[in-house]
Tab-separated table of C-alpha atoms in Angstrom:
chain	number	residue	atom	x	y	z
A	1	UNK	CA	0.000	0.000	0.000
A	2	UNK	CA	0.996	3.127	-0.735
A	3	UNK	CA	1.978	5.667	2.117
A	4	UNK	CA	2.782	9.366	2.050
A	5	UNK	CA	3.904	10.801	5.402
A	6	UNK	CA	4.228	14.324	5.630
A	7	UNK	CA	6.436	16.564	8.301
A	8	UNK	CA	8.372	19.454	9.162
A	9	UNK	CA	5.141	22.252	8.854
A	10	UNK	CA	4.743	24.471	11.622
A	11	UNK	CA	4.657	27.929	13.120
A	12	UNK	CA	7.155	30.146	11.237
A	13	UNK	CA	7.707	34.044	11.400
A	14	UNK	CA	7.819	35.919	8.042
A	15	UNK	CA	11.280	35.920	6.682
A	16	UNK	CA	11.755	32.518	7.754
A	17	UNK	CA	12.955	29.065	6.509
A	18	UNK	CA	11.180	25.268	6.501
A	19	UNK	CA	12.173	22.138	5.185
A	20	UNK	CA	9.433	19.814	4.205
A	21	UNK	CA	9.614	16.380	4.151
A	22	UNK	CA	7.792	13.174	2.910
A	23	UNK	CA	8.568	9.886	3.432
A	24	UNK	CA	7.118	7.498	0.847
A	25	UNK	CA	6.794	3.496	1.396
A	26	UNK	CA	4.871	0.923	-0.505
A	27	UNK	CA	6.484	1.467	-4.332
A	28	UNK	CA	9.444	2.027	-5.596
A	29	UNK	CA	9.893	5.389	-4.867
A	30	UNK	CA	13.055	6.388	-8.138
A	31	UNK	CA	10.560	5.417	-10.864
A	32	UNK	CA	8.202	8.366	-9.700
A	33	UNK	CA	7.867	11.746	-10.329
A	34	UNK	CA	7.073	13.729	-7.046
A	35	UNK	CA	5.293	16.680	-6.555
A	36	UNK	CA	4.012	19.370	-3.638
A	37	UNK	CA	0.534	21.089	-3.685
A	38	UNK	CA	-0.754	23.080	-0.753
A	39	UNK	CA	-4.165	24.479	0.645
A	40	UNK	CA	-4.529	27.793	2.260
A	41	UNK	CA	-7.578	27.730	4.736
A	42	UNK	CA	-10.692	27.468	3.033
A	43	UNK	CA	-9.189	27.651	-0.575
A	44	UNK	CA	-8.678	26.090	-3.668
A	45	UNK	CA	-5.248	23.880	-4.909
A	46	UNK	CA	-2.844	25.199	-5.774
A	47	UNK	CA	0.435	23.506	-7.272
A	48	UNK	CA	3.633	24.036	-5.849
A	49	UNK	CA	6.393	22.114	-7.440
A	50	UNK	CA	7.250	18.829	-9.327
A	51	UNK	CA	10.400	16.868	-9.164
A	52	UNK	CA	10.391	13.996	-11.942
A	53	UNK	CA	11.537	10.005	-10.897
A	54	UNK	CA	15.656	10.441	-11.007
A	55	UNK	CA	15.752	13.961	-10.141
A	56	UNK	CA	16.693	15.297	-13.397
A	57	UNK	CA	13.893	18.107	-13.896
A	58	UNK	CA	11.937	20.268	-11.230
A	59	UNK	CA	9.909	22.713	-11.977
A	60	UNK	CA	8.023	25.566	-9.578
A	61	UNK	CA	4.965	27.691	-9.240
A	62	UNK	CA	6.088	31.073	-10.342
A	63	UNK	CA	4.661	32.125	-6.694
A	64	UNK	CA	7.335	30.118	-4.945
A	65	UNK	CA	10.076	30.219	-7.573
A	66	UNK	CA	13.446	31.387	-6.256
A	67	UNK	CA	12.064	30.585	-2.938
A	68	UNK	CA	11.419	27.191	-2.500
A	69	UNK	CA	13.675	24.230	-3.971
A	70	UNK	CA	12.562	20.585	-4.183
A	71	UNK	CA	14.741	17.761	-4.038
A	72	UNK	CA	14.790	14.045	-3.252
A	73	UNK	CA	17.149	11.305	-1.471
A	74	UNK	CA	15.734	7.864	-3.310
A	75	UNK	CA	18.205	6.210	-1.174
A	76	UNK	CA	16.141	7.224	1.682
A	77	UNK	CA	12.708	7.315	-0.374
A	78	UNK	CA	12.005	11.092	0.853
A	79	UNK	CA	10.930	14.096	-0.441
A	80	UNK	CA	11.919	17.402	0.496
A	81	UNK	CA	10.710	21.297	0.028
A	82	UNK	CA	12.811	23.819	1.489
A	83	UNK	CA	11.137	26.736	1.735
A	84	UNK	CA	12.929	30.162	2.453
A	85	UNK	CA	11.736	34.196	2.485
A	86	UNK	CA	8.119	32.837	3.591
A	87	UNK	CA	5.369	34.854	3.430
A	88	UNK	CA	2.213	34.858	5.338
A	89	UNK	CA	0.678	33.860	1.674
A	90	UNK	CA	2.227	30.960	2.268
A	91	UNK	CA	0.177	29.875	4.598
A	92	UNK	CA	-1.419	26.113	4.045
A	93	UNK	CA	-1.824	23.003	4.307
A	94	UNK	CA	1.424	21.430	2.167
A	95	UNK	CA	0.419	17.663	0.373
A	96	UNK	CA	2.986	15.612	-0.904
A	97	UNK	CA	1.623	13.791	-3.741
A	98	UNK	CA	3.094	10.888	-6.151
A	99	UNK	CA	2.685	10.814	-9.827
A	100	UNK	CA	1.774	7.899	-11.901
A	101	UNK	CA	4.882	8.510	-14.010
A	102	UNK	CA	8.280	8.731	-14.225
A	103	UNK	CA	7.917	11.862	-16.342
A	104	UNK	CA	7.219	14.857	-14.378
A	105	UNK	CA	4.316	15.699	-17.154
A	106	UNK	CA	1.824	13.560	-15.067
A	107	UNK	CA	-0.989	13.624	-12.927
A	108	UNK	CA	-0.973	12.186	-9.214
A	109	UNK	CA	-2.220	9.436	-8.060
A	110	UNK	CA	-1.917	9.189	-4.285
A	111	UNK	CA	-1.637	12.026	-1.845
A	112	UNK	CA	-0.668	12.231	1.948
A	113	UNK	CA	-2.557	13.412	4.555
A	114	UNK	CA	-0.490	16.929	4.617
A	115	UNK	CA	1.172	19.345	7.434
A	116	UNK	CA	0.128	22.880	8.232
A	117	UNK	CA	2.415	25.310	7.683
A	118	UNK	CA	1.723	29.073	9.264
A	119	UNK	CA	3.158	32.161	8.469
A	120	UNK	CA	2.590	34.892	11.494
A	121	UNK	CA	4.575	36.783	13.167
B	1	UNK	CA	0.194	29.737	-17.631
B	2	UNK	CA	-2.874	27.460	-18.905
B	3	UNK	CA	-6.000	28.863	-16.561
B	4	UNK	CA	-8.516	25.953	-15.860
B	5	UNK	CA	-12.171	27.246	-14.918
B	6	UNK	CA	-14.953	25.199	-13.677
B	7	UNK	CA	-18.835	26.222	-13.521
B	8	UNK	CA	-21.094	25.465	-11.424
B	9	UNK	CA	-18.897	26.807	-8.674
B	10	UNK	CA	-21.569	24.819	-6.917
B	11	UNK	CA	-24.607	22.551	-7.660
B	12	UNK	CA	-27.519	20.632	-5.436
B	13	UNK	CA	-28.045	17.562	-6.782
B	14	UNK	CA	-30.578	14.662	-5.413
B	15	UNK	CA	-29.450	11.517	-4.407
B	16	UNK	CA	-30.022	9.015	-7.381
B	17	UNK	CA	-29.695	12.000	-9.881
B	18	UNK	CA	-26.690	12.839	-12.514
B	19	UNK	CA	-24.250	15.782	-11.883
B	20	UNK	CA	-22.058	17.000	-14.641
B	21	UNK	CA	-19.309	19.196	-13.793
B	22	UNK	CA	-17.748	21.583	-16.708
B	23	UNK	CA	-13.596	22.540	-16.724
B	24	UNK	CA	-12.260	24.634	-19.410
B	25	UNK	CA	-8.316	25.455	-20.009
B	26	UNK	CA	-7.527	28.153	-21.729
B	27	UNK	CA	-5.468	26.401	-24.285
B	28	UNK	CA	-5.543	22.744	-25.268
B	29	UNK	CA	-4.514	20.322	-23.466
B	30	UNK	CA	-3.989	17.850	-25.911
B	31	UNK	CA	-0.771	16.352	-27.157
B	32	UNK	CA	-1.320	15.602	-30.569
B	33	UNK	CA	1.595	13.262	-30.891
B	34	UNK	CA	-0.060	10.614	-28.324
B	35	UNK	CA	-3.506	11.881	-28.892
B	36	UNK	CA	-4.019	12.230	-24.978
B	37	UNK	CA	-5.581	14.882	-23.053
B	38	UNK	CA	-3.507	15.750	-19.882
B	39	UNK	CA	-6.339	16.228	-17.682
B	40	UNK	CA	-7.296	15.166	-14.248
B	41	UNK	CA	-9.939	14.892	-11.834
B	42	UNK	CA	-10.107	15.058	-7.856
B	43	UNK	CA	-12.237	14.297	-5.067
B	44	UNK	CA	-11.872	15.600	-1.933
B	45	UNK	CA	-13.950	15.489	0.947
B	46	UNK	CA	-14.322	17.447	4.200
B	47	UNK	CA	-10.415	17.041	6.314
B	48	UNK	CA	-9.519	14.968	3.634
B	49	UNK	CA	-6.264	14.963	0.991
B	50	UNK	CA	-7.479	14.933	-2.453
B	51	UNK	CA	-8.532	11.457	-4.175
B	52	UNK	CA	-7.573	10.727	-7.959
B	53	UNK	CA	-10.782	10.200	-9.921
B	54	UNK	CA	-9.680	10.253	-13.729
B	55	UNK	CA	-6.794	11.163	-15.529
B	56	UNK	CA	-6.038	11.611	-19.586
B	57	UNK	CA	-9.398	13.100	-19.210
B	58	UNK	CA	-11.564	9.670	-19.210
B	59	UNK	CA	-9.831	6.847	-17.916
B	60	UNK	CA	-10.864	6.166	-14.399
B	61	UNK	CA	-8.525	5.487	-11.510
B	62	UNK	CA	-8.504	1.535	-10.268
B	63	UNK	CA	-11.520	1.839	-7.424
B	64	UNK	CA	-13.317	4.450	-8.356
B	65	UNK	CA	-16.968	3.431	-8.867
B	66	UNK	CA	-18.624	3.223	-12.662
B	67	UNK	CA	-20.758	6.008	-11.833
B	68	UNK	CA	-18.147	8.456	-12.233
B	69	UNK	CA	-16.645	9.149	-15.852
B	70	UNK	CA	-14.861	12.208	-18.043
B	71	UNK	CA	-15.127	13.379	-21.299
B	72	UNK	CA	-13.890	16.144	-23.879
B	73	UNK	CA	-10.702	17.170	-25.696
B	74	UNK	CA	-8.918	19.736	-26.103
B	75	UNK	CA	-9.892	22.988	-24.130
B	76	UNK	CA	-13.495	21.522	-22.691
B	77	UNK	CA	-13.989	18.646	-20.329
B	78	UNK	CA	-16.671	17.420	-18.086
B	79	UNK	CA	-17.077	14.907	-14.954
B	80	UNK	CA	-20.261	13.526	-14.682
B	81	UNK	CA	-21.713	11.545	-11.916
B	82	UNK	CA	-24.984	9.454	-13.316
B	83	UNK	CA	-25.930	8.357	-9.845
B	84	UNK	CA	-25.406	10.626	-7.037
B	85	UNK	CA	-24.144	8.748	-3.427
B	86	UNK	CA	-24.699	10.377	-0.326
B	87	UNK	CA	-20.950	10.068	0.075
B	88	UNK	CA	-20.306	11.973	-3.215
B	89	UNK	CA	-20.687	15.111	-1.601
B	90	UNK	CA	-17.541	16.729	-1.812
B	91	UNK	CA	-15.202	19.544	-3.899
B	92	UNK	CA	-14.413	18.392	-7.531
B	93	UNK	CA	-11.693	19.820	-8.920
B	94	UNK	CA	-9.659	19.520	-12.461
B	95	UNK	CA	-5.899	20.122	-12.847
B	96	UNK	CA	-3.874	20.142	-16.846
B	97	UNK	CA	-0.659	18.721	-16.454
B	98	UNK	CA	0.437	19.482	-20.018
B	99	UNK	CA	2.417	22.167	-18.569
B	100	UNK	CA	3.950	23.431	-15.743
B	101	UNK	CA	2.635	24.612	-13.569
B	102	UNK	CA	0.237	21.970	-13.280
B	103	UNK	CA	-2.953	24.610	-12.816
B	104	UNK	CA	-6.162	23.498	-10.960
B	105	UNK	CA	-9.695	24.697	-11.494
B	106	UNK	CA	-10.997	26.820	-8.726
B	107	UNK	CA	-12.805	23.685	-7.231
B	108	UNK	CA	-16.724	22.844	-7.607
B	109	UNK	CA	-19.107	22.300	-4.521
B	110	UNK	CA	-21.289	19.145	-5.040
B	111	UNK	CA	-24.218	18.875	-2.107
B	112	UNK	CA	-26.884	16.817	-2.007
């Protein structure tokens, strides 16, 4: 079975710094693109960032870009998102989610249950 | 970017009774060289993470009951539900993932 388990949100002050991570079980986590999507309270999706199966390509939300970096240890089937300069925009519930390809041009196909991360000073 | 829009932003349906839920991107989403549309659709309940319902715009996701399918190509899709469960109540949303960044629709309220 497939399991996503978030960690690292939390109560940050603008300005600040967080590093994500997700620790996958239940597939074999290098033949799978990766990606982070977050929630602000009562909103919408919105996509953050995609990391394809190898680590080759990532890609970004032009709202995070130059902000946040994604990156992955496959030795240690994780997922990270460092997140830097946060704003209280950032503000959200943060999902780690697994494609169904290799390719980062893919949708996903399991999430995990995701952390809150809060901006406020 | 490619901007996904969904209408209703929210619909009453009776159990038993069909809902059809409308996304539109803004450009196409279809790769002609594969002939697939890089579309998705979610699920997601109250508290919950978001649950896979289709992807390449009709193919359904293993578990997901009949009663759910997609359709359309190109720029218009829809998700239609032909029998509506009590436990279908949720927020529907669609996301492209022909391009980054992977854009979502602005969600779709379905009550019963």
């Amino acid at each position: 079975e497939v399991q996503l388990l978030e960690s690292g949100g939390g109560l940050v002050q603008p300005g600040g710094s967080l590093r994500l991570s997700c620790a996958a079980s239940g597939f074999t986590f290098s033949d799978y693109a990766m990606n982070w999507a977050r929630q602000a309270p009562g909103k919408g999706l919105e996509w953050v960032s995609v990391i394809s199966g190898g680590g080759g390509s990532t890609y970004y939300a032009d709202s995070v870009k130059g902000r946040f970096t994604i990156s992955r240890d496959d030795s240690k089937n994780t997922l990270y998102l460092q997140m830097n300069s946060l704003r209280a925009g950032d503000t959200a519930i943060y999902y780690c989610a697994k494609a169904g390809c290799t390719s980062s041009t893919c949708y996903t196909n399991r999430w995990g249950q995701g952390t809150l991360v809060t901006v406020s000073s | 970017d490619i901007v996904m829009t969904q209408s209703p932003d929210s619909l009453t349906v009776s159990l038993g009774e069909r809902a059809t839920i409308n996304c539109k991107s803004s450009q196409s989403v279809l790769n002609s060289s594969n002939n697939r549309n890089y579309l998705a659709w979610y699920q997601q309940r109250p508290g919950q993470p978001p649950k896979l319902l289709i992807y390449w715009a009709s193919t359904r996701e293993f578990g997901v009951p009949d009663r759910f399918s997609g359709s359309g190509s190109g720029t218009d899709f829809s998700l239609t539900i032909s029998s509506l469960q009590a436990e279908d109540a949720a927020v529907y949303y669609c996301q492209q993932y022909y391009n980054t960044p992977h854009t979502f629709g602005q969600g779709t309220k379905v009550e019963i």
